[in-house]
mmCIF file of C-alpha atoms in Angstrom:
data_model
loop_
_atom_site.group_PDB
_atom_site.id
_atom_site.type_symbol
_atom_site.label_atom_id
_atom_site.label_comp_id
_atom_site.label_asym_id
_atom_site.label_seq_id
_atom_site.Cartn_x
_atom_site.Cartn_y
_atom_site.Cartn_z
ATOM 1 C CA UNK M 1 17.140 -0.914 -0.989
ATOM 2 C CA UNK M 2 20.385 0.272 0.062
ATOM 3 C CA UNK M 3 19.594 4.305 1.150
ATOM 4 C CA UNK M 4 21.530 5.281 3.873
ATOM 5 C CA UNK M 5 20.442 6.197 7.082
ATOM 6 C CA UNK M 6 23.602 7.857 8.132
ATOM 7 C CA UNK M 7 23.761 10.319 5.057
ATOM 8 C CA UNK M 8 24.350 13.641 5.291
ATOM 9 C CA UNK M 9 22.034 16.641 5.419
ATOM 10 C CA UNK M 10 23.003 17.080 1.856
ATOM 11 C CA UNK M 11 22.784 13.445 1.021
ATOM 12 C CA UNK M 12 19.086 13.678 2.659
ATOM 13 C CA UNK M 13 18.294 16.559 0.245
ATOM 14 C CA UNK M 14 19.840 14.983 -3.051
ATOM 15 C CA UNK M 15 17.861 11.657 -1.907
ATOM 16 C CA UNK M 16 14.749 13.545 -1.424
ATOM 17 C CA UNK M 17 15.016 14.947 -4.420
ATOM 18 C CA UNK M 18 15.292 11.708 -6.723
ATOM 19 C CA UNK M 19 12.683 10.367 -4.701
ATOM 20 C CA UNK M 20 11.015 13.681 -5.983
ATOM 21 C CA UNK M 21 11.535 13.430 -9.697
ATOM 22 C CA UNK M 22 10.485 9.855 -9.442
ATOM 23 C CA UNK M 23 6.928 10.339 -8.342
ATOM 24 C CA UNK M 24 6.742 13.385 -10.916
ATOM 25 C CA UNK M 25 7.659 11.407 -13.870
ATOM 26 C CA UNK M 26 5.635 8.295 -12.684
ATOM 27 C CA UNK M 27 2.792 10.895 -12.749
ATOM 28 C CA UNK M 28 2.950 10.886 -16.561
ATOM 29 C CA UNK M 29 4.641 7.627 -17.368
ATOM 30 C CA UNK M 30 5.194 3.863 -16.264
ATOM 31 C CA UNK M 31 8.203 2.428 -14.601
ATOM 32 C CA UNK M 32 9.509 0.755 -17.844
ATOM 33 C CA UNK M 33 9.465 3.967 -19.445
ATOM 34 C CA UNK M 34 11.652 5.457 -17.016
ATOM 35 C CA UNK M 35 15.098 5.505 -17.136
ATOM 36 C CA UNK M 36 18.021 6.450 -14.293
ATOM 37 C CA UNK M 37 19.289 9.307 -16.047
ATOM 38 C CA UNK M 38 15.915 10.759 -16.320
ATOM 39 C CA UNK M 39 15.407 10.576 -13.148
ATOM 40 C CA UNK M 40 18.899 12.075 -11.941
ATOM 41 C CA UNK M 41 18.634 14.989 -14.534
ATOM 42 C CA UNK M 42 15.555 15.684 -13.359
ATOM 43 C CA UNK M 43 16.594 15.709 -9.521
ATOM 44 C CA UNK M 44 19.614 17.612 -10.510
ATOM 45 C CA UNK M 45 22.249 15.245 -9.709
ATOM 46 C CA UNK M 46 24.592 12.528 -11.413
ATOM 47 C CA UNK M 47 23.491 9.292 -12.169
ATOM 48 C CA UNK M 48 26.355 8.018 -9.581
ATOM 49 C CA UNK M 49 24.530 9.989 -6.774
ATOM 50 C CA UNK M 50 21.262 7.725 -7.631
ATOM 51 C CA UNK M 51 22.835 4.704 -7.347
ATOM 52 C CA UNK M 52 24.550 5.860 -4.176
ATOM 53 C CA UNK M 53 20.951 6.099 -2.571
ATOM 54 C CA UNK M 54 19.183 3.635 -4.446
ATOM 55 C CA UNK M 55 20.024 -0.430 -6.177
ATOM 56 C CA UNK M 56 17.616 0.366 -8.978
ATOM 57 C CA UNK M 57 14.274 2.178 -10.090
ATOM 58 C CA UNK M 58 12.764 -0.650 -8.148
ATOM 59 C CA UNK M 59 14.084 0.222 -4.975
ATOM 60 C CA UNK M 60 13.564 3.675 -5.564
ATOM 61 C CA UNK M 61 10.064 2.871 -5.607
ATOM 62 C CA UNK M 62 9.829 0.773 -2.184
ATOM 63 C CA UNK M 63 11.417 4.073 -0.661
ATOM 64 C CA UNK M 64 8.165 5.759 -2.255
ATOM 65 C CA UNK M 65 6.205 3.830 -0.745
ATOM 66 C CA UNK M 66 7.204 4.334 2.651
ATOM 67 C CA UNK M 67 4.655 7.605 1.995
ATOM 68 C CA UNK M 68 1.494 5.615 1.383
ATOM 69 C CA UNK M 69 1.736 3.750 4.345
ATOM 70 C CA UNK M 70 0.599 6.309 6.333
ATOM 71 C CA UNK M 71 -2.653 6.357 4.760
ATOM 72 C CA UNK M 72 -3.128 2.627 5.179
ATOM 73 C CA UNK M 73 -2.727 3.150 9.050
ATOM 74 C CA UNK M 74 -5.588 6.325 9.086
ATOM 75 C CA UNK M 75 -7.423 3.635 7.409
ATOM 76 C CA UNK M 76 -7.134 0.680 9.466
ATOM 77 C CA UNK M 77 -7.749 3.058 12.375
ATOM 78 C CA UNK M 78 -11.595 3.183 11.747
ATOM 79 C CA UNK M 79 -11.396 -0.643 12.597
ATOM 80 C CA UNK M 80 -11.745 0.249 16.431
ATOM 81 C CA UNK M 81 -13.335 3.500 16.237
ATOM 82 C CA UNK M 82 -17.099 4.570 16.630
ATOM 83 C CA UNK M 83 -20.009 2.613 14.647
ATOM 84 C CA UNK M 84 -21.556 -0.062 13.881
ATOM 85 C CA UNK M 85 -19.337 -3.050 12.278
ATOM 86 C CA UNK M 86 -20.586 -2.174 9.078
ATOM 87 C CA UNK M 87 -19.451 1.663 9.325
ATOM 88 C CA UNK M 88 -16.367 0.898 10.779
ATOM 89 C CA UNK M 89 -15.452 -1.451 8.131
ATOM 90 C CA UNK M 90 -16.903 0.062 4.893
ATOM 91 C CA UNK M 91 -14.942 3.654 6.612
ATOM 92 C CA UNK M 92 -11.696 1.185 6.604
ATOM 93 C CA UNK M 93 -12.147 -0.068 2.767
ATOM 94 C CA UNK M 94 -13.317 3.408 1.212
ATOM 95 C CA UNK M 95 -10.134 4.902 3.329
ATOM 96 C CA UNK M 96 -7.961 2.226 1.574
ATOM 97 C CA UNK M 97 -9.363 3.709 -1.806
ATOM 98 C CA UNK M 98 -8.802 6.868 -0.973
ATOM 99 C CA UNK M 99 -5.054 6.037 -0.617
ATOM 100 C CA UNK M 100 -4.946 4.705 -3.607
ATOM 101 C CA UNK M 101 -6.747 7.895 -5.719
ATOM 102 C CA UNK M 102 -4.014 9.942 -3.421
ATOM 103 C CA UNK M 103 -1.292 8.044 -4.814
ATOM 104 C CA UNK M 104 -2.573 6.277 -7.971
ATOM 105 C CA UNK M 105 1.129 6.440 -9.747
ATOM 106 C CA UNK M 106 2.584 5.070 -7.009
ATOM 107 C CA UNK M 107 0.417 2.030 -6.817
ATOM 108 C CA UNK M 108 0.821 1.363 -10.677
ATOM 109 C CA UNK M 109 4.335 1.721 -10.301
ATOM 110 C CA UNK M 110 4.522 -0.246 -6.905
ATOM 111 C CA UNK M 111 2.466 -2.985 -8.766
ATOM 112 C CA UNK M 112 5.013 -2.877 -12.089
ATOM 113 C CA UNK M 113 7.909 -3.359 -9.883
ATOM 114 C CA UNK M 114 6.703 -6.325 -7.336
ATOM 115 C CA UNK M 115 6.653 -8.100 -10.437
ATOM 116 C CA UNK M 116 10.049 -8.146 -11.307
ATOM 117 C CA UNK M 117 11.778 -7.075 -7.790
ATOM 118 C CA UNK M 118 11.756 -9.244 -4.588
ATOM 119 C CA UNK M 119 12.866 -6.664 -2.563
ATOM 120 C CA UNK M 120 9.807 -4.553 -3.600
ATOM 121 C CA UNK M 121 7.437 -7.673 -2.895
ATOM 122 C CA UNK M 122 9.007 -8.302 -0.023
ATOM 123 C CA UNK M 123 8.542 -4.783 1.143
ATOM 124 C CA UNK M 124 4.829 -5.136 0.424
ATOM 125 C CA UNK M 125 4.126 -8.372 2.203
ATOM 126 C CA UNK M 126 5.981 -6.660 5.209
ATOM 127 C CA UNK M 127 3.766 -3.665 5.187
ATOM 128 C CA UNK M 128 0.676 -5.736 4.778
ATOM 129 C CA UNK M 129 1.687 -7.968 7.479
ATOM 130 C CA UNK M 130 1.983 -5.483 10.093
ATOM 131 C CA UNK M 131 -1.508 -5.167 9.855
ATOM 132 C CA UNK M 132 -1.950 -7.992 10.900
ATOM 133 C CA UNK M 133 -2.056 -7.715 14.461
ATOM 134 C CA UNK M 134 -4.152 -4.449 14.383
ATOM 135 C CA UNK M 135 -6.856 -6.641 12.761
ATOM 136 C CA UNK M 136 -6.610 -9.660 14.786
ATOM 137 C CA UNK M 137 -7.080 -7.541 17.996
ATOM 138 C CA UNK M 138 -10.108 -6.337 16.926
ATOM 139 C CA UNK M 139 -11.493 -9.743 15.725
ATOM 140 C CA UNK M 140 -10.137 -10.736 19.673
ATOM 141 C CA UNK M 141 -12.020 -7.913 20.974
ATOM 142 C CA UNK M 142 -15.456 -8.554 19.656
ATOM 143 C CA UNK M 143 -15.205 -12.025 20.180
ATOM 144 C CA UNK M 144 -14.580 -11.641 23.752
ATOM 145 C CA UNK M 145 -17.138 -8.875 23.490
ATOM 146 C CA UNK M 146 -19.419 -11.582 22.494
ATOM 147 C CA UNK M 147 -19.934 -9.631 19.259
ATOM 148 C CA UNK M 148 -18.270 -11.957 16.781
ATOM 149 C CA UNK M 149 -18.422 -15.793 17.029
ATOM 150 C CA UNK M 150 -15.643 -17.805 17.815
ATOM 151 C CA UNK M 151 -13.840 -19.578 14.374
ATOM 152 C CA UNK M 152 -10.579 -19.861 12.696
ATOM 153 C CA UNK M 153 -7.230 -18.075 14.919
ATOM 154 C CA UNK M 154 -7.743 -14.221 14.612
ATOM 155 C CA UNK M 155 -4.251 -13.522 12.780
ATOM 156 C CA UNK M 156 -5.261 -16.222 10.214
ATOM 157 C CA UNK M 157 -8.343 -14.851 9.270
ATOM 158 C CA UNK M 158 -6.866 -11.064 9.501
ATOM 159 C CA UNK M 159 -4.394 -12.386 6.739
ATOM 160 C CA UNK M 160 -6.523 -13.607 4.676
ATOM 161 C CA UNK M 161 -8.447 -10.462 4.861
ATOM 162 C CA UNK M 162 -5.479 -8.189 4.250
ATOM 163 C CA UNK M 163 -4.788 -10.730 1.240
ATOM 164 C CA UNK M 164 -8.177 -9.895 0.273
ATOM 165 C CA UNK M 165 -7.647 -5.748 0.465
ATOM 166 C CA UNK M 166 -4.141 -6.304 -1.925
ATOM 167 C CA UNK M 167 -6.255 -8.155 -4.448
ATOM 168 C CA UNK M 168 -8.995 -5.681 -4.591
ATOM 169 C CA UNK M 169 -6.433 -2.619 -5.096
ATOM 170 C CA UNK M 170 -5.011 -5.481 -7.877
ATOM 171 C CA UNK M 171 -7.993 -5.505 -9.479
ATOM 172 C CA UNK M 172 -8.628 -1.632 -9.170
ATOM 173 C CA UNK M 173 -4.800 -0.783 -11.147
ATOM 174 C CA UNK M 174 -5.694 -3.591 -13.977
ATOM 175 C CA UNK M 175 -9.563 -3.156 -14.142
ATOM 176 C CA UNK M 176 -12.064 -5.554 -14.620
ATOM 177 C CA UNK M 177 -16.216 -6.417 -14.508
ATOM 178 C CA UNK M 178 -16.491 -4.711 -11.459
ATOM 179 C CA UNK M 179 -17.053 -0.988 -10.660
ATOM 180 C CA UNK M 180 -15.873 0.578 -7.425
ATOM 181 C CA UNK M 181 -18.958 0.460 -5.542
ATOM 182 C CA UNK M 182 -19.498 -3.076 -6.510
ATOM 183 C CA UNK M 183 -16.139 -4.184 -5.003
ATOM 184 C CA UNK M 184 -16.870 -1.909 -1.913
ATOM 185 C CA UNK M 185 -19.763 -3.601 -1.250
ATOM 186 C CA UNK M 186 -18.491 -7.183 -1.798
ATOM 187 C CA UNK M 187 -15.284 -6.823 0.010
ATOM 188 C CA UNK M 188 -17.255 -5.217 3.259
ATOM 189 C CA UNK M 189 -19.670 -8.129 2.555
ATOM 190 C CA UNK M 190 -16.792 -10.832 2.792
ATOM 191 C CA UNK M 191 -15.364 -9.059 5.620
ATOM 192 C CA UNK M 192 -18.599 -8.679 7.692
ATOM 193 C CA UNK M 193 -19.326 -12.227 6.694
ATOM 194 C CA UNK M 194 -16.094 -13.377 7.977
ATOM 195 C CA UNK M 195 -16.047 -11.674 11.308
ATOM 196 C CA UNK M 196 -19.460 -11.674 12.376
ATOM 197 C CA UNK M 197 -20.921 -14.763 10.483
ATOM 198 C CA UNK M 198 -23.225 -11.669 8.783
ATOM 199 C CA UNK M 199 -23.067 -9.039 6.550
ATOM 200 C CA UNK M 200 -24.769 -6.151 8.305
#
């Protein structure tokens, strides 16, 4: 993504705008669909002002996404918070969904261009990562709480949880055999199971 930080407080507004008529159009169409000039004419610039902000649609998109992480750290946040492990981590997976019904064309779109854009992906495995420690100090804490046995290192297993969380919102954009309560209850399950060698 090359937006720059040091643009102007016109540049800001002609950036926010793109950014703008992206998420509007993604609202009603796919990424592919798109194209640059849409985009622009709808933002009310030229084409040469997106790619003064922006590579491609794909970084466009990673700047979009910037807005959903937000959501994703209210989320995590019920990891330490009051209840039992089972609230606390059921709260933290519906909260994830919740994000995701907020921002539904984003996460298609977000999906669409990992595929095809390391940048994107990489963007994605950062902000997943950076969870990472958040969850592995509360695995710390209850195991030295004598809450939660002792097992695998606490940022490996908060990984592979995380890991877990991007394939469930996968499976969630593409569909599948599951319904939404079904891969609540599983994921929480795998979680709780993982944690505290039990699932309630």
């Amino acid at each position: 993504m090359n937006a720059l930080d040091t643009a102007t407080p016109r540049g800001d507004q002609r950036r926010t705008a793109l950014l703008g008529a992206l998420d509007a159009l993604l609202q009603d169409s796919t990424l592919e669909a798109i194209n640059i000039s849409e985009i622009s004419r709808r933002a009310g610039v030229t084409r040469s002002a997106f790619y003064f902000y922006f590579e491609n649609k794909a970084a466009a998109v990673a700047a979009l996404m910037e807005q959903m992480y937000d959501d994703t750290a209210a989320a995590a946040a019920h990891l330490t918070g009051e209840g039992t492990p089972q609230e606390r981590i059921e709260a933290t997976i519906r909260g994830l969904f919740a994000s995701w019904d907020r921002h539904e064309h984003l996460c298609r779109a977000t999906l669409e261009a990992r595929a095809s854009s390391p940048a994107v992906r990489e963007l994605w495995d950062a902000d997943r990562e950076s969870f990472v420690p958040v969850v592995a100090a509360m695995i710390e804490a209850e195991r030295a709480a004598g809450r939660a046995p002792g097992g695998v290192p606490a940022p490996t297993l908060a990984s592979v949880l995380l890991e877990l969380n991007d394939r469930m919102l996968e499976r969630v954009a593409l569909g599948g055999p599951l319904g939404r309560e079904e891969l609540v209850e599983g994921v929480v399950a795998v979680w709780l199971r993982s944690i505290y060698g039990r699932t309630s």
